[in-house]
Amino acid sequence: MKRTPTQCPSCDGELAVTELTCTACQTRVTGQYRSPLLLRLSPEDQAFVEAFMIDSGSLKAMATRLGVSYPTVRNRLDHIIDQLHQEEPSP
Amino acid sequence: MKTWLFRPFDRIAGGLALGLGLAILALTAILATASGLHTDGVIDLHFGPSVPVWVLMAQGLINWLCLGGILYVLGRWLSSTRFRAIDLFGTQALARWPMLVAVVYMAIPGLSNRIETYTQRMMAAMPDDPSKVMASSAYLLDAMWLTLISLPVLVMIGWMIWLMAHGYALVTNLKGQRVVFSFIGGLIAAEILSKVLIHFLMKAA
């Protein structure tokens, strides 16, 4: 399956989901749905979050697996957290 | 290779950096004792009187702890990242490895005698009246040689400062002017503090 695009190739704006299709009966639902928060991250950041979950949230384990230092992994995570805060400001 | 030389802490930090850094501090102290060198300040390397190896070990520890301690306090104050102390102290210890290279360079037979000779000749040429200009062209060649011989040491010290700054920026995740000014301020404060502590150490030794 192709990677879901998150940015408009023309103006770099955010893409919204306007149609969903049932894979079983092909029923189509149309509307204006915002992409989930994690889907709005770059593919690299999404891969990082996936790896973070697989390693049970252990930055040490991630650092060992990726061959980088603990602070490097920590900073990458902080960067993603900052992006998530910008996307969805806390109430 | 470029990463290992200029951004090593992207790959290594924590306990491993601390262990390697402490080994480098010890080795630097042993070699410096044998060559009559002193590391009497965070970024200093000078010839000095012969002292036991423990004094050089203590100098190395003072230099490392002064800078590490001050940068730790600054990082806790300025950074919102919850960084680990072992990463900061580990990277600051390992950042001192160019100093070991500088000490090895200074241990080259005959080099120390040359530096001392040039320095003494130039010091002797200094006029008693400070308002008079020293530069007699007779000593220009000495000055050039002294600069040339000292250049590798200056490069190593510059490299060490870069590594210290890189370690501090990476561990605390500070960016922009905050990291630049806090590091420079911290380095100056650590240099002064280490000089004072080493002064007392030399008195006690």
Short mmCIF file of C-alpha atoms in Angstrom, two decimals:
data_model
loop_
_atom_site.label_atom_id
_atom_site.label_comp_id
_atom_site.label_asym_id
_atom_site.label_seq_id
_atom_site.Cartn_x
_atom_site.Cartn_y
_atom_site.Cartn_z
CA MET A 1 0.00 0.00 0.00
CA LYS A 2 1.22 3.51 -0.80
CA ARG A 3 2.33 5.88 1.93
CA THR A 4 -0.42 8.31 2.99
CA PRO A 5 0.51 11.83 1.87
CA THR A 6 0.21 14.41 4.65
CA GLN A 7 1.24 17.57 2.81
CA CYS A 8 -0.19 19.16 -0.31
CA PRO A 9 2.37 18.69 -3.13
CA SER A 10 1.30 22.02 -4.56
CA CYS A 11 1.29 24.46 -1.61
CA ASP A 12 2.62 22.31 1.33
CA GLY A 13 -0.67 22.82 3.18
CA GLU A 14 -2.25 20.16 5.37
CA LEU A 15 -4.26 17.50 3.53
CA ALA A 16 -7.65 16.44 4.89
CA VAL A 17 -9.44 13.13 4.26
CA THR A 18 -12.59 13.74 2.20
CA GLU A 19 -13.58 10.19 1.30
CA LEU A 20 -13.36 6.80 3.05
CA THR A 21 -14.21 3.48 1.42
CA CYS A 22 -15.19 0.24 3.10
CA THR A 23 -12.75 -2.43 1.88
CA ALA A 24 -15.46 -5.13 2.17
CA CYS A 25 -18.55 -3.64 0.46
CA GLN A 26 -17.06 -0.55 -1.16
CA THR A 27 -19.48 1.80 0.64
CA ARG A 28 -18.15 5.32 0.41
CA VAL A 29 -18.35 7.94 3.13
CA THR A 30 -17.58 11.52 2.23
CA GLY A 31 -16.89 14.45 4.52
CA GLN A 32 -14.02 16.52 5.83
CA TYR A 33 -11.89 14.55 8.29
CA ARG A 34 -8.66 15.79 9.79
CA SER A 35 -5.78 13.28 9.69
CA PRO A 36 -4.80 11.74 13.04
CA LEU A 37 -2.09 13.65 14.88
CA LEU A 38 0.65 11.08 14.36
CA LEU A 39 -0.13 10.83 10.66
CA ARG A 40 0.70 14.50 10.30
CA LEU A 41 4.32 13.83 11.30
CA SER A 42 6.99 13.27 8.66
CA PRO A 43 7.51 9.62 7.61
CA GLU A 44 10.87 9.61 9.49
CA ASP A 45 9.23 10.83 12.66
CA GLN A 46 6.43 8.29 12.28
CA ALA A 47 9.05 5.53 11.97
CA PHE A 48 10.73 6.87 15.10
CA VAL A 49 7.45 6.79 17.07
CA GLU A 50 6.83 3.22 15.87
CA ALA A 51 10.29 2.17 17.02
CA PHE A 52 9.68 3.93 20.33
CA MET A 53 6.52 1.86 20.89
CA ILE A 54 8.21 -1.38 19.84
CA ASP A 55 11.01 -0.73 22.36
CA SER A 56 8.41 -0.14 25.11
CA GLY A 57 9.37 3.49 25.37
CA SER A 58 12.96 2.70 26.38
CA LEU A 59 15.25 5.41 25.00
CA LYS A 60 18.26 3.37 26.07
CA ALA A 61 17.11 0.39 24.00
CA MET A 62 16.40 2.66 21.04
CA ALA A 63 19.82 4.28 21.27
CA THR A 64 21.48 0.86 21.23
CA ARG A 65 19.37 -0.33 18.30
CA LEU A 66 19.88 2.83 16.24
CA GLY A 67 23.61 3.08 17.09
CA VAL A 68 23.32 6.61 18.46
CA SER A 69 23.74 8.12 21.92
CA TYR A 70 21.00 8.51 24.49
CA PRO A 71 20.88 12.35 24.24
CA THR A 72 20.50 12.10 20.44
CA VAL A 73 17.42 9.89 20.85
CA ARG A 74 16.12 12.09 23.67
CA ASN A 75 16.44 15.23 21.50
CA ARG A 76 14.66 13.56 18.59
CA LEU A 77 11.80 12.64 20.89
CA ASP A 78 11.68 16.19 22.30
CA HIS A 79 11.50 17.51 18.73
CA ILE A 80 8.52 15.25 17.98
CA ILE A 81 6.83 16.23 21.26
CA ASP A 82 7.27 19.91 20.31
CA GLN A 83 5.67 19.25 16.92
CA LEU A 84 2.73 17.46 18.54
CA HIS A 85 2.25 20.35 20.98
CA GLN A 86 2.23 22.80 18.07
CA GLU A 87 -0.31 20.69 16.15
CA GLU A 88 -2.59 20.17 19.12
CA PRO A 89 -2.08 22.92 21.70
CA SER A 90 -3.07 21.86 25.20
CA PRO A 91 -6.39 23.41 26.37
CA MET B 1 34.62 9.60 10.17
CA LYS B 2 33.51 13.25 10.17
CA THR B 3 30.91 12.43 12.83
CA TRP B 4 33.48 10.70 15.05
CA LEU B 5 35.85 13.67 14.76
CA PHE B 6 33.45 16.59 15.12
CA ARG B 7 30.16 15.22 16.46
CA PRO B 8 31.20 12.11 18.41
CA PHE B 9 28.52 12.60 21.05
CA ASP B 10 25.78 11.93 18.49
CA ARG B 11 27.01 8.33 18.82
CA ILE B 12 28.53 8.06 22.27
CA ALA B 13 27.59 9.49 25.67
CA GLY B 14 26.68 8.28 29.16
CA GLY B 15 28.73 5.68 31.04
CA LEU B 16 30.93 4.69 28.11
CA ALA B 17 31.94 8.32 27.45
CA LEU B 18 32.59 8.80 31.17
CA GLY B 19 34.78 5.68 31.40
CA LEU B 20 36.80 6.58 28.31
CA GLY B 21 37.05 10.20 29.42
CA LEU B 22 38.40 9.30 32.86
CA ALA B 23 40.94 6.94 31.27
CA ILE B 24 42.03 9.81 28.99
CA LEU B 25 42.32 12.17 31.98
CA ALA B 26 44.55 9.64 33.79
CA LEU B 27 46.71 9.00 30.71
CA THR B 28 47.06 12.75 30.08
CA ALA B 29 48.20 13.25 33.68
CA ILE B 30 50.81 10.46 33.46
CA LEU B 31 52.24 11.72 30.16
CA ALA B 32 52.16 15.36 31.31
CA THR B 33 54.11 14.44 34.47
CA ALA B 34 56.76 12.71 32.39
CA SER B 35 57.07 15.77 30.09
CA GLY B 36 57.02 18.44 32.81
CA LEU B 37 53.69 19.83 31.62
CA HIS B 38 50.84 21.26 33.69
CA THR B 39 47.14 21.38 32.82
CA ASP B 40 46.60 24.30 35.20
CA GLY B 41 43.22 25.49 33.92
CA VAL B 42 40.27 24.15 31.94
CA ILE B 43 41.91 24.97 28.60
CA ASP B 44 45.54 25.45 29.73
CA LEU B 45 48.70 23.53 28.92
CA HIS B 46 52.02 24.91 30.17
CA PHE B 47 55.48 23.80 31.18
CA GLY B 48 55.98 23.93 34.93
CA PRO B 49 57.95 22.62 37.88
CA SER B 50 58.20 18.88 38.38
CA VAL B 51 55.36 17.58 40.55
CA PRO B 52 54.09 14.13 41.56
CA VAL B 53 51.59 12.46 39.22
CA TRP B 54 48.73 12.81 41.72
CA VAL B 55 48.96 16.62 41.36
CA LEU B 56 48.44 16.33 37.59
CA MET B 57 45.60 13.85 38.18
CA ALA B 58 44.01 16.36 40.58
CA GLN B 59 44.48 19.17 38.03
CA GLY B 60 42.68 17.09 35.40
CA LEU B 61 39.82 16.27 37.77
CA ILE B 62 39.47 19.91 38.87
CA ASN B 63 39.34 21.08 35.23
CA TRP B 64 36.77 18.48 34.29
CA LEU B 65 34.56 18.93 37.37
CA CYS B 66 34.66 22.75 37.26
CA LEU B 67 33.42 22.91 33.68
CA GLY B 68 31.06 19.95 34.05
CA GLY B 69 29.57 21.34 37.26
CA ILE B 70 29.02 24.84 35.90
CA LEU B 71 27.56 23.59 32.61
CA TYR B 72 25.31 21.22 34.56
CA VAL B 73 23.89 24.10 36.63
CA LEU B 74 23.47 26.27 33.50
CA GLY B 75 21.79 23.41 31.63
CA ARG B 76 19.35 22.71 34.47
CA TRP B 77 18.54 26.42 34.63
CA LEU B 78 18.14 27.12 30.91
CA SER B 79 16.99 23.86 29.35
CA SER B 80 13.54 22.34 29.46
CA THR B 81 14.96 18.92 28.55
CA ARG B 82 15.36 16.47 31.42
CA PHE B 83 18.95 15.48 30.68
CA ARG B 84 21.08 13.00 32.64
CA ALA B 85 24.09 14.17 34.66
CA ILE B 86 26.12 11.17 33.44
CA ASP B 87 25.71 12.35 29.83
CA LEU B 88 26.95 15.85 30.59
CA PHE B 89 29.90 14.78 32.74
CA GLY B 90 30.69 11.89 30.39
CA THR B 91 30.79 14.05 27.27
CA GLN B 92 32.83 16.75 29.05
CA ALA B 93 35.39 14.12 30.14
CA LEU B 94 35.69 12.59 26.67
CA ALA B 95 35.82 16.05 25.06
CA ARG B 96 39.25 16.43 26.67
CA TRP B 97 40.89 13.84 24.41
CA PRO B 98 42.55 16.43 22.10
CA MET B 99 44.46 17.57 25.20
CA LEU B 100 46.02 14.09 25.33
CA VAL B 101 47.10 14.50 21.70
CA ALA B 102 48.57 17.93 22.56
CA VAL B 103 50.51 16.42 25.49
CA VAL B 104 51.82 13.62 23.25
CA TYR B 105 52.93 16.27 20.72
CA MET B 106 54.65 18.31 23.42
CA ALA B 107 56.47 15.16 24.58
CA ILE B 108 58.37 14.97 21.27
CA PRO B 109 62.05 14.99 22.31
CA GLY B 110 63.69 18.40 21.93
CA LEU B 111 60.44 20.27 21.34
CA SER B 112 60.03 21.46 24.91
CA ASN B 113 63.63 22.75 24.98
CA ARG B 114 63.03 24.70 21.76
CA ILE B 115 59.84 26.27 23.08
CA GLU B 116 61.54 27.20 26.36
CA THR B 117 64.53 28.68 24.54
CA TYR B 118 62.40 30.81 22.21
CA THR B 119 60.16 31.92 25.07
CA GLN B 120 63.09 32.87 27.29
CA ARG B 121 64.82 34.77 24.48
CA MET B 122 61.66 36.73 23.75
CA MET B 123 60.94 37.40 27.41
CA ALA B 124 64.49 38.69 27.83
CA ALA B 125 63.91 41.07 24.93
CA MET B 126 60.89 42.63 26.63
CA PRO B 127 61.66 46.23 27.63
CA ASP B 128 61.33 47.23 31.29
CA ASP B 129 59.18 50.17 30.28
CA PRO B 130 55.83 48.72 29.14
CA SER B 131 55.07 51.76 26.98
CA LYS B 132 57.96 50.89 24.68
CA VAL B 133 57.27 48.63 21.78
CA MET B 134 59.09 45.33 22.07
CA ALA B 135 59.27 44.32 18.45
CA SER B 136 62.84 44.22 17.44
CA SER B 137 63.01 42.56 14.06
CA ALA B 138 65.77 40.33 15.45
CA TYR B 139 63.15 38.48 17.45
CA LEU B 140 60.54 38.33 14.72
CA LEU B 141 61.85 35.00 13.49
CA ASP B 142 61.77 33.60 17.04
CA ALA B 143 58.17 34.71 17.38
CA MET B 144 57.28 33.08 14.08
CA TRP B 145 58.95 29.81 15.05
CA LEU B 146 57.28 29.84 18.44
CA THR B 147 53.87 30.35 16.79
CA LEU B 148 54.55 27.62 14.27
CA ILE B 149 55.66 25.12 16.90
CA SER B 150 52.70 25.98 19.13
CA LEU B 151 50.16 25.80 16.31
CA PRO B 152 49.27 22.08 16.71
CA VAL B 153 48.64 22.67 20.42
CA LEU B 154 46.38 25.64 19.66
CA VAL B 155 44.48 23.56 17.09
CA MET B 156 44.01 20.76 19.65
CA ILE B 157 42.75 23.21 22.29
CA GLY B 158 40.35 24.73 19.76
CA TRP B 159 39.13 21.27 18.86
CA MET B 160 38.66 20.41 22.54
CA ILE B 161 36.55 23.56 23.07
CA TRP B 162 34.42 22.64 20.05
CA LEU B 163 33.85 19.13 21.47
CA MET B 164 32.96 20.59 24.89
CA ALA B 165 30.42 22.94 23.27
CA HIS B 166 29.01 20.14 21.11
CA GLY B 167 28.58 17.88 24.17
CA TYR B 168 26.90 20.65 26.15
CA ALA B 169 24.53 21.59 23.29
CA LEU B 170 23.58 18.00 22.56
CA VAL B 171 22.99 16.92 26.15
CA THR B 172 21.03 20.01 27.23
CA ASN B 173 19.27 20.38 23.83
CA LEU B 174 19.84 24.14 24.00
CA LYS B 175 19.94 26.02 20.71
CA GLY B 176 20.83 29.39 19.20
CA GLN B 177 22.10 32.28 21.31
CA ARG B 178 21.23 30.49 24.56
CA VAL B 179 23.75 27.72 23.95
CA VAL B 180 26.45 30.07 22.59
CA PHE B 181 26.34 32.63 25.40
CA SER B 182 25.77 30.15 28.24
CA PHE B 183 28.68 27.99 27.03
CA ILE B 184 31.07 30.92 26.67
CA GLY B 185 30.05 32.27 30.10
CA GLY B 186 30.36 28.82 31.64
CA LEU B 187 33.78 28.25 30.11
CA ILE B 188 35.10 31.59 31.40
CA ALA B 189 33.67 30.95 34.89
CA ALA B 190 35.11 27.42 34.91
CA GLU B 191 38.53 28.69 33.78
CA ILE B 192 38.63 31.21 36.65
CA LEU B 193 37.37 28.69 39.23
CA SER B 194 39.81 26.01 38.11
CA LYS B 195 42.73 28.47 38.22
CA VAL B 196 41.85 29.41 41.80
CA LEU B 197 41.45 25.78 42.92
CA ILE B 198 44.66 24.69 41.21
CA HIS B 199 46.47 27.61 42.86
CA PHE B 200 45.47 26.18 46.26
CA LEU B 201 46.34 22.68 45.08
CA MET B 202 49.86 23.77 44.06
CA LYS B 203 50.32 25.45 47.42
CA ALA B 204 49.33 22.26 49.20
CA ALA B 205 51.47 20.00 46.98
#
